[in-house]
PDB file of C-alpha atoms and ligand atoms in Angstrom:
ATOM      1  CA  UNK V 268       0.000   0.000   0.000  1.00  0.00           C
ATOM      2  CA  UNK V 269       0.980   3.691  -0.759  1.00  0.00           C
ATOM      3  CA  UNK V 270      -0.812   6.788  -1.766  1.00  0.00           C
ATOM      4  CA  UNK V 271      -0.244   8.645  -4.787  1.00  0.00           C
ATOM      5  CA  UNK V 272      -1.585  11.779  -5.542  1.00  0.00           C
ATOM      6  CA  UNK V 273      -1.362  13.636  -9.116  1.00  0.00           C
ATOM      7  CA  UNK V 274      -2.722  16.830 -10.129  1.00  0.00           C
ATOM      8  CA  UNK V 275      -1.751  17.843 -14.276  1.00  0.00           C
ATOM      9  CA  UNK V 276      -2.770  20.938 -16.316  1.00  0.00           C
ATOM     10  CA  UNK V 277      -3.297  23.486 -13.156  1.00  0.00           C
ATOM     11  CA  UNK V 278      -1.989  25.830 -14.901  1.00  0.00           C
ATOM     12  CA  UNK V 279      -0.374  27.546 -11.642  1.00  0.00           C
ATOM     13  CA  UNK V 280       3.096  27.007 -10.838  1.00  0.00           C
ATOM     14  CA  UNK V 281       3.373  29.321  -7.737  1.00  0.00           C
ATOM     15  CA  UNK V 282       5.141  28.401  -3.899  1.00  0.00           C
ATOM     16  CA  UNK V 283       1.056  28.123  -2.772  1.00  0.00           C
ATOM     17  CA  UNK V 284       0.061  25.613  -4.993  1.00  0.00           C
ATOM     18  CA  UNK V 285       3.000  23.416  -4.459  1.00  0.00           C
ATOM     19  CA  UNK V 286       2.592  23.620  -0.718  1.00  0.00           C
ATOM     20  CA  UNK V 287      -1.444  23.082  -1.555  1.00  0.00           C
ATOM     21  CA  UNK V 288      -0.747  19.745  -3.156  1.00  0.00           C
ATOM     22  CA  UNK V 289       2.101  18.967  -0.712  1.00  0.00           C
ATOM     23  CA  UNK V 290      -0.749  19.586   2.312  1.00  0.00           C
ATOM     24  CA  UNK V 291      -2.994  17.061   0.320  1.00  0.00           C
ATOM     25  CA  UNK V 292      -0.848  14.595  -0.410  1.00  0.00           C
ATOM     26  CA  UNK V 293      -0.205  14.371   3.502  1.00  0.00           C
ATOM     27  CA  UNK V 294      -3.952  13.366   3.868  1.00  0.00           C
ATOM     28  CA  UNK V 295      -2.594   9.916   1.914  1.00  0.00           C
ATOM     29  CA  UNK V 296      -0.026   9.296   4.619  1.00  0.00           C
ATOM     30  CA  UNK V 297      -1.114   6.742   6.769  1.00  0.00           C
ATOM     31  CA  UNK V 298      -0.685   4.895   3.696  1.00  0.00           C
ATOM     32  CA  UNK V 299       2.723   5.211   3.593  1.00  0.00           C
ATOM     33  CA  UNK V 300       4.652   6.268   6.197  1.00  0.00           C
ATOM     34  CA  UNK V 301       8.594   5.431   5.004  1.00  0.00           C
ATOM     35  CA  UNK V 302       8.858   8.101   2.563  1.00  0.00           C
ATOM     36  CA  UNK V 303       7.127  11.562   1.099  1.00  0.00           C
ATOM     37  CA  UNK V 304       7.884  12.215  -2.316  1.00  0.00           C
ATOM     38  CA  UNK V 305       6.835  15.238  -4.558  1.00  0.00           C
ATOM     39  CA  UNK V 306       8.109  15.926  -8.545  1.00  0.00           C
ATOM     40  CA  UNK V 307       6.834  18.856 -10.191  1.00  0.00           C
ATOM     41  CA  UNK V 308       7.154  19.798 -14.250  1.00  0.00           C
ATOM     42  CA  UNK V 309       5.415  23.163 -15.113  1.00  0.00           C
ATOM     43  CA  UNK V 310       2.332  23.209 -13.822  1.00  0.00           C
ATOM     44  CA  UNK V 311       1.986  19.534 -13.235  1.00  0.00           C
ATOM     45  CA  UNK V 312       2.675  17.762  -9.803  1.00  0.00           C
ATOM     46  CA  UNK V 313       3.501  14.112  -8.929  1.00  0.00           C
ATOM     47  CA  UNK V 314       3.060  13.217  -5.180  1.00  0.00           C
ATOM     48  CA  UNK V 315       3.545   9.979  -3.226  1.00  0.00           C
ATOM     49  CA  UNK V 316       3.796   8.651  -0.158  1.00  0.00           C
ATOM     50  CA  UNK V 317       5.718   5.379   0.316  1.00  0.00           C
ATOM     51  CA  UNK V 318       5.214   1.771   2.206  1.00  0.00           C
ATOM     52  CA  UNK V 319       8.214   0.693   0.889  1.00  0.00           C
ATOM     53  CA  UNK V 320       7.903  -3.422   0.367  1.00  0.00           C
ATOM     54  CA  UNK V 321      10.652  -3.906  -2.498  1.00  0.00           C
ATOM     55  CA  UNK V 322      14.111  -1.859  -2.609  1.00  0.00           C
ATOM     56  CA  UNK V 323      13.484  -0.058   0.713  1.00  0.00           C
ATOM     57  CA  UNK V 324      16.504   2.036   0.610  1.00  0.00           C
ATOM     58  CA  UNK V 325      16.694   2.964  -3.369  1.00  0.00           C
ATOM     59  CA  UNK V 326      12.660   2.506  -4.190  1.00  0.00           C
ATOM     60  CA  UNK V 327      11.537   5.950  -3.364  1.00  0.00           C
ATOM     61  CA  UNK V 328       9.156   7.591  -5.649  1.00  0.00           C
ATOM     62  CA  UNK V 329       8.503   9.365  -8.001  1.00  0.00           C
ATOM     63  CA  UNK V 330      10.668   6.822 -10.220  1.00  0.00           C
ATOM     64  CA  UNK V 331      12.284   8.034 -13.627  1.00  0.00           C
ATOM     65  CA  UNK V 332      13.728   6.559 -16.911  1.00  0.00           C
ATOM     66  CA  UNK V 333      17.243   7.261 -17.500  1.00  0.00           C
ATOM     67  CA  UNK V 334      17.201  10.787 -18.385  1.00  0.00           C
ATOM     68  CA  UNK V 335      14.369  11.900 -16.186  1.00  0.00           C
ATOM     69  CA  UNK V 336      11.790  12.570 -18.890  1.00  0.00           C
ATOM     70  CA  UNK V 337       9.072  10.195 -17.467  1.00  0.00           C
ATOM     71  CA  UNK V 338       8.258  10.739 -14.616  1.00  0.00           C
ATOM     72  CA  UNK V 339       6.420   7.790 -12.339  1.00  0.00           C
ATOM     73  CA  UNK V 340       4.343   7.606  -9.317  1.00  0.00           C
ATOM     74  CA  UNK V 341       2.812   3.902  -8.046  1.00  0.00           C
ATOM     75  CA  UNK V 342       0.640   2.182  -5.890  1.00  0.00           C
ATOM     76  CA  UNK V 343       1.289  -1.302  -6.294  1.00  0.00           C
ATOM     77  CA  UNK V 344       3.498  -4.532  -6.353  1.00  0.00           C
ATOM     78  CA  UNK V 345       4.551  -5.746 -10.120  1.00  0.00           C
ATOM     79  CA  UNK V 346       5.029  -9.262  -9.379  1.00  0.00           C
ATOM     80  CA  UNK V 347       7.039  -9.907 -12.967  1.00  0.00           C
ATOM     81  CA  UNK V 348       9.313  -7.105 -12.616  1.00  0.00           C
ATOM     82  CA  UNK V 349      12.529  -9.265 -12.841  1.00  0.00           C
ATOM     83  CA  UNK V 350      11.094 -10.970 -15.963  1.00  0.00           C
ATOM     84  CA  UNK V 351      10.313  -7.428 -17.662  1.00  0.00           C
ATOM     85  CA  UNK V 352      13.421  -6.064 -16.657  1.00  0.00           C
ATOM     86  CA  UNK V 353      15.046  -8.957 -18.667  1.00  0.00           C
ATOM     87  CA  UNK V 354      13.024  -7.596 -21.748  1.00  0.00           C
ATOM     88  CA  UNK V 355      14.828  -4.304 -21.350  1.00  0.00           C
ATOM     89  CA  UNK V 356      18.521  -4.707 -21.647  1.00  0.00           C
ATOM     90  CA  UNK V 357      19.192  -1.358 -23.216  1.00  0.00           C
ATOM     91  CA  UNK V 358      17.415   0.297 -20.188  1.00  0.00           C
ATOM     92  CA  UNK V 359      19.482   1.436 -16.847  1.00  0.00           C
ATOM     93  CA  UNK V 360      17.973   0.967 -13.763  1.00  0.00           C
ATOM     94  CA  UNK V 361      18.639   3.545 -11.040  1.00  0.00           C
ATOM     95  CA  UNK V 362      16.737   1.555  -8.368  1.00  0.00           C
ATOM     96  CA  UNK V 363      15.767  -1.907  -7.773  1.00  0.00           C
ATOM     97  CA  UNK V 364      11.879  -1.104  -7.050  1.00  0.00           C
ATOM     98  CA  UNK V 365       9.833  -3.325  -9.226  1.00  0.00           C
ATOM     99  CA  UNK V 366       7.786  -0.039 -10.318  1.00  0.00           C
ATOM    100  CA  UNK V 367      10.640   1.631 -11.686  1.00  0.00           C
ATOM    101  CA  UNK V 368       9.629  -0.908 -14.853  1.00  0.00           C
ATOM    102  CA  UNK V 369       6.789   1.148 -15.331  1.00  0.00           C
ATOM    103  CA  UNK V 370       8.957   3.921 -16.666  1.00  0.00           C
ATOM    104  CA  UNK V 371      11.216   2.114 -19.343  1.00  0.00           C
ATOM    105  CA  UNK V 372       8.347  -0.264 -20.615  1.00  0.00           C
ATOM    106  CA  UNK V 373       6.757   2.841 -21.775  1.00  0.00           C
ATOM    107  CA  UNK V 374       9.769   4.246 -23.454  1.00  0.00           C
ATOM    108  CA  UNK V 375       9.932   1.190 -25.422  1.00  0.00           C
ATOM    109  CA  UNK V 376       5.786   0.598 -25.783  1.00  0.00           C
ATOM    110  CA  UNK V 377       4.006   3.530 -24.515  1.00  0.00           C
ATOM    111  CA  UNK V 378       1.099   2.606 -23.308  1.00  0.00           C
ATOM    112  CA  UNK V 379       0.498  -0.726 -24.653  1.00  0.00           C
ATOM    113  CA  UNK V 380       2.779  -1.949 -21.881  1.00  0.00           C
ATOM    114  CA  UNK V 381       0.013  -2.267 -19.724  1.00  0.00           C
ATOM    115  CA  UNK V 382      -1.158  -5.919 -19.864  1.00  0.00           C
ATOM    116  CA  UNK V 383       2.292  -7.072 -19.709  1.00  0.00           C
ATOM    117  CA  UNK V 384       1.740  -5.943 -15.928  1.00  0.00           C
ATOM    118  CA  UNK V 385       1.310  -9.075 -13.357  1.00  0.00           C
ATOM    119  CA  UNK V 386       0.232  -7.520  -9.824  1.00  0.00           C
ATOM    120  CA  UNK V 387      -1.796  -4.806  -8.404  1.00  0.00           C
ATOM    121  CA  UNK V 388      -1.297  -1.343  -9.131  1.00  0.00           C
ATOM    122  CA  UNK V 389      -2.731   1.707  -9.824  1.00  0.00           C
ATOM    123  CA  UNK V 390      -0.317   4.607 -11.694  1.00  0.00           C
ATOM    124  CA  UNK V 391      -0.259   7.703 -13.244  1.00  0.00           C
ATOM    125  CA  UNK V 392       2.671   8.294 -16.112  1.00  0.00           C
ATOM    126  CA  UNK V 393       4.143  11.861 -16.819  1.00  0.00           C
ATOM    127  CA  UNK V 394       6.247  12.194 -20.255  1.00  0.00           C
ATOM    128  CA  UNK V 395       7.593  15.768 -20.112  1.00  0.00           C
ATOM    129  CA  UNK V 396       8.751  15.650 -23.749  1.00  0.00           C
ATOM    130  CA  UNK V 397       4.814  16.361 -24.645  1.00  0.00           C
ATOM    131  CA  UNK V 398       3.847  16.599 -21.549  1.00  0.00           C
ATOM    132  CA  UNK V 399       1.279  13.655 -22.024  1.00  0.00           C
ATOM    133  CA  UNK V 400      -0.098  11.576 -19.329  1.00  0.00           C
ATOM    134  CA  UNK V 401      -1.580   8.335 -18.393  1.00  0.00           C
ATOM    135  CA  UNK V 402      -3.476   6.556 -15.502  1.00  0.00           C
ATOM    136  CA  UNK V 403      -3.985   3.106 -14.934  1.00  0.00           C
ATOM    137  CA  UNK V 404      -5.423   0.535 -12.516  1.00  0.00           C
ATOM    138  CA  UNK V 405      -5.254  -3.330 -12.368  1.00  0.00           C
ATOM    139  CA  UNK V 406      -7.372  -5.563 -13.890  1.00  0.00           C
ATOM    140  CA  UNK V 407      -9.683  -6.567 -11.061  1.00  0.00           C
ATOM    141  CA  UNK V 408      -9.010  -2.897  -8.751  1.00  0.00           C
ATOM    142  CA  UNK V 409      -7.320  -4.048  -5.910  1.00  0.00           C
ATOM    143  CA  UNK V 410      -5.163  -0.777  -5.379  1.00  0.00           C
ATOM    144  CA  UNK V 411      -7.193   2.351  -5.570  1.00  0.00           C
ATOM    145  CA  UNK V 412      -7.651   5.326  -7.540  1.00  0.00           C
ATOM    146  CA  UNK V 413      -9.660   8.357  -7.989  1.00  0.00           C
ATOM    147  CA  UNK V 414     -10.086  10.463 -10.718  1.00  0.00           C
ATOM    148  CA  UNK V 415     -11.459  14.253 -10.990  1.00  0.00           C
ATOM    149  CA  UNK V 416     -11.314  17.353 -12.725  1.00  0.00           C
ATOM    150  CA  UNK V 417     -10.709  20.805 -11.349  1.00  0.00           C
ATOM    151  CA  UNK V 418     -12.958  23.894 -12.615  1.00  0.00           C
ATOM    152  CA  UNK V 419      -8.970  25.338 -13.771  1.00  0.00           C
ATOM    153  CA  UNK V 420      -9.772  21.983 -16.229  1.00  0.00           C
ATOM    154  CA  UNK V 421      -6.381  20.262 -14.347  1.00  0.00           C
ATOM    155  CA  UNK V 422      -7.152  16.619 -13.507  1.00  0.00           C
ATOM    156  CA  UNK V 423      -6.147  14.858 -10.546  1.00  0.00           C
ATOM    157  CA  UNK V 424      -5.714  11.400  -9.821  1.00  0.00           C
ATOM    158  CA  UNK V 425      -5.687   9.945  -5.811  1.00  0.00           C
ATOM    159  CA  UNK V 426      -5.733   6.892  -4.069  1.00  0.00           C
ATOM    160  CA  UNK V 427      -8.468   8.619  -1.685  1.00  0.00           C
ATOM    161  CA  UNK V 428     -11.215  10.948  -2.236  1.00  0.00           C
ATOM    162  CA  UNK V 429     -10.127  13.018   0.686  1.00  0.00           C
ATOM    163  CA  UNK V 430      -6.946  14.203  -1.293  1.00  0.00           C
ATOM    164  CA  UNK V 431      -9.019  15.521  -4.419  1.00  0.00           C
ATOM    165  CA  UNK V 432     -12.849  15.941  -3.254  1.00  0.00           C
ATOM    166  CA  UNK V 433     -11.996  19.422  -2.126  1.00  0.00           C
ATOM    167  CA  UNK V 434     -10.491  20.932  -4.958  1.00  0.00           C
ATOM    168  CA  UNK V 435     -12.455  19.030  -7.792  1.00  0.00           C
ATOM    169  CA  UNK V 436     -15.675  20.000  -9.312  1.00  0.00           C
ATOM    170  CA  UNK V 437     -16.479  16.435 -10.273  1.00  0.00           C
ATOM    171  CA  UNK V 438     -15.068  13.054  -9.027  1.00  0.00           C
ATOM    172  CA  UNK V 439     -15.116   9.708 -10.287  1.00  0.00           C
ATOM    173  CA  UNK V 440     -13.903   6.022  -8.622  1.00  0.00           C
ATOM    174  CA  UNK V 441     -11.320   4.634 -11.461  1.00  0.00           C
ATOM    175  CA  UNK V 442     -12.554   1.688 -13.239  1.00  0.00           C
ATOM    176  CA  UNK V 443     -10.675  -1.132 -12.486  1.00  0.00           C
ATOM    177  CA  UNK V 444      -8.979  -2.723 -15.710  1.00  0.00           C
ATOM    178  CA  UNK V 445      -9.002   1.031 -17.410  1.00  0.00           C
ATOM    179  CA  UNK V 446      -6.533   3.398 -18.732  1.00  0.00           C
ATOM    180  CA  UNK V 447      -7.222   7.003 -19.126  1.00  0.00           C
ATOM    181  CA  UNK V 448      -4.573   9.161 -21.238  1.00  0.00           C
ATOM    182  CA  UNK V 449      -4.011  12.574 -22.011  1.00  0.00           C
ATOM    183  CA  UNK V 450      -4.133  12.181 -25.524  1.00  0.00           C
ATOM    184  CA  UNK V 451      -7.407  10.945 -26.302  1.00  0.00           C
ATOM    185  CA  UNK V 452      -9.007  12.467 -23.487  1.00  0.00           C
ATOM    186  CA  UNK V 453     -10.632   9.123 -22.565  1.00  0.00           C
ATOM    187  CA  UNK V 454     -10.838   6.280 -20.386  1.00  0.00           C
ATOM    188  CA  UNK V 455     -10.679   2.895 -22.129  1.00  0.00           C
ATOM    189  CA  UNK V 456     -10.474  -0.597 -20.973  1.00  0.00           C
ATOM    190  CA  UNK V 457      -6.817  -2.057 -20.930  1.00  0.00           C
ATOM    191  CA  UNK V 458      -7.904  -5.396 -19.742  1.00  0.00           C
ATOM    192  CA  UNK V 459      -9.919  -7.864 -22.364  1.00  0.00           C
ATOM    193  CA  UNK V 460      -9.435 -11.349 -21.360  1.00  0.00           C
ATOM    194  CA  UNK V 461     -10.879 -13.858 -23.719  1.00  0.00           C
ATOM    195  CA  UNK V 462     -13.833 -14.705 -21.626  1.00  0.00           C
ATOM    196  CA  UNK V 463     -15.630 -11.516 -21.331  1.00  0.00           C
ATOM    197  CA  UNK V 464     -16.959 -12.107 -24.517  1.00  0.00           C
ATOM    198  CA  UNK V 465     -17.945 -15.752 -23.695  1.00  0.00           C
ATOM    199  CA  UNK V 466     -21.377 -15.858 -22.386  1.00  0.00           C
ATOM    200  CA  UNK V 467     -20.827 -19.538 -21.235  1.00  0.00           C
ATOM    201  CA  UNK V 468     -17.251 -20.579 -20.125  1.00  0.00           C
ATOM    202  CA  UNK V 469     -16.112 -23.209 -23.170  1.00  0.00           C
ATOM    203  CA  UNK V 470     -13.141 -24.596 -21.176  1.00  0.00           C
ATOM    204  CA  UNK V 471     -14.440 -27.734 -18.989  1.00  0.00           C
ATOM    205  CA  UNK V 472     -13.959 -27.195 -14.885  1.00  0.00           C
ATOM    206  CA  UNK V 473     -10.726 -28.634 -14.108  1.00  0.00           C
ATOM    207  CA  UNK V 474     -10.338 -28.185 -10.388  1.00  0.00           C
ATOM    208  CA  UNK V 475      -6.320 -29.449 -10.668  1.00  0.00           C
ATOM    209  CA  UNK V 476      -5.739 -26.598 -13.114  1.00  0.00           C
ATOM    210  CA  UNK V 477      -7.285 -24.145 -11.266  1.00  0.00           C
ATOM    211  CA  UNK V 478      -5.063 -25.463  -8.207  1.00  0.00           C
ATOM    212  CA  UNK V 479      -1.978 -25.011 -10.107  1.00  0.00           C
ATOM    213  CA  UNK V 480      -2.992 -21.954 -10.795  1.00  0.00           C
ATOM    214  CA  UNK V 481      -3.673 -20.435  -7.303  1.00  0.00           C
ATOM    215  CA  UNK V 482      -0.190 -22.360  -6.231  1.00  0.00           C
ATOM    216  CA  UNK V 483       1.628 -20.210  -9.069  1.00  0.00           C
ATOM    217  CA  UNK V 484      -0.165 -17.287  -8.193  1.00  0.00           C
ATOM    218  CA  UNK V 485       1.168 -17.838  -4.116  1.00  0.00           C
ATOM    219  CA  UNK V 486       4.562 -18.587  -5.467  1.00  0.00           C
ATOM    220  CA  UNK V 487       5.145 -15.474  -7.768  1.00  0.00           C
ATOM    221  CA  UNK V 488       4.084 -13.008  -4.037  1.00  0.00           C
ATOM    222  CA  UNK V 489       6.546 -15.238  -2.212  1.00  0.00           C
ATOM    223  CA  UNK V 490       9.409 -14.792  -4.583  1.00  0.00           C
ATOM    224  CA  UNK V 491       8.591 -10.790  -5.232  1.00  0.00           C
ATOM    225  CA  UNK V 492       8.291 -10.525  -1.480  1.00  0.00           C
ATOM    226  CA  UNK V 493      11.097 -12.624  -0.777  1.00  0.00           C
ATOM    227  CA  UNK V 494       9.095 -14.555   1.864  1.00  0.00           C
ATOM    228  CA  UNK V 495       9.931 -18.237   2.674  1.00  0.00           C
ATOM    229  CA  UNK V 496       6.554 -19.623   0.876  1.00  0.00           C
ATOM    230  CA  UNK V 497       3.422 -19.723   2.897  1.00  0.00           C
TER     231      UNK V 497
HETATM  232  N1  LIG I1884       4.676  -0.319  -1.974  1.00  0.00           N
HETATM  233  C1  LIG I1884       4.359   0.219  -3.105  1.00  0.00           C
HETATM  234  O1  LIG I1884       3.181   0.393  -3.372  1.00  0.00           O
HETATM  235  C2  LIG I1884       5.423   0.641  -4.097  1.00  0.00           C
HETATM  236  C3  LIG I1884       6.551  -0.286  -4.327  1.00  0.00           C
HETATM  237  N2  LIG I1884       6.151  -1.592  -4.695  1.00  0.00           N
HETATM  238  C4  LIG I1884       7.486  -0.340  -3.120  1.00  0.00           C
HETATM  239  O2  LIG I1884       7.802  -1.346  -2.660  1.00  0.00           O
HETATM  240  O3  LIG I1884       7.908   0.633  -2.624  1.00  0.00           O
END
């Protein structure tokens, strides 16, 4: 658990709004008490406040790519991280979080990378080059995020209400499975497994399989979390 807080397009780069969005992203910190983070490009802010689970003394966010163009702030655990890291041999690493991935898969995909994403998450993407953003959440919305838009038309992105109900003029709760970017202006659905289009399952119930599949599912949070299995 952490708490991210992002507010883009306020058009106000002035000491009081920084401290403004500073002050709000302290309502998210009971979600993460090990580290407060803020990066700020023009008038765009990225907040977040850390539990830190993997890299504890090099994971603290925002994360970057190598030159500091995309900018990264994450709720979440990627459990494939070292397998996607493997992808990206051209990439350097500056930390060993597994959500600094999040920044160099979208150098190399933009925003397709999403479904190549195992875990829980919920993110919002900054590329200063056009300044362009994205949001995302995991498939079935186990971390969460809010979205809203200011009357200054910024939009903001929370874990919590509390940290953007006050400052938006509408609010909504993040679909879970979605991606909203910058570009198109729209939320669409990232996540399209096969069988939301079946309307009866065709594969036959196979209680071993789904076993195996829970028992790889345990092992992957063992191995990210570097827990003996339980
Ligand atoms: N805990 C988080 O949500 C972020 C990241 N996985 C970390 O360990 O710091």
């Amino acid at each position: 658990m952490c708490g991210i807080l992002a507010v883009l397009g306020v058009g106000d780069v002035s000491l009081a709004k920084r401290s403004r969005i500073i002050e709000l992203s302290r309502r998210l910190r009971h979600r993460g008490p090990d580290w407060s983070g803020i990066h700020s490009f023009e008038d765009c802010y990225l907040a977040h406040q850390r539990l830190a689970i993997v890299d504890p003394t090099s994971g603290d966010q925002p994360l970057y790519n190598e030159d500091k163009t995309v900018v990264v702030t994450v709720n979440g655990e990627i459990y494939n991280h070292e397998e996607l890291k493997a992808k990206l041999k051209s990439h350097q690493f500056q930390t060993g979080s597994d959500c600094e991935v999040i920044a160099h898969l979208y150098e190399e995909y933009r925003e397709e990378f999403v479904d190549m994403l195992d875990g829980m998450f919920s993110f919002v993407l900054l590329d200063t080059r056009d300044k362009s953003f994205i949001a995302a959440r995991d498939a079935i919305g186990i971390c969460p995020l809010y979205m809203g838009w200011g009357l200054d038309g910024s939009v903001w992105f929370s874990s919590e209400m509390k940290a953007l109900s006050d400052d938006c003029e509408r609010f909504i709760s993040f679909p879970p499975g979605h991606l909203y970017s910058s570009k198109t202006g729209g939320l669409r659905r990232w996540y399209n497994p096969p069988w939301f289009s079946e309307s009866i399952p065709s594969a036959p119930y196979d209680p071993l399989l789904i076993r195996e599949s829970f028992e790889k599912a345990r092992l992957s949070l063992c191995f990210l979390l570097q827990f003996p299995t339980f």
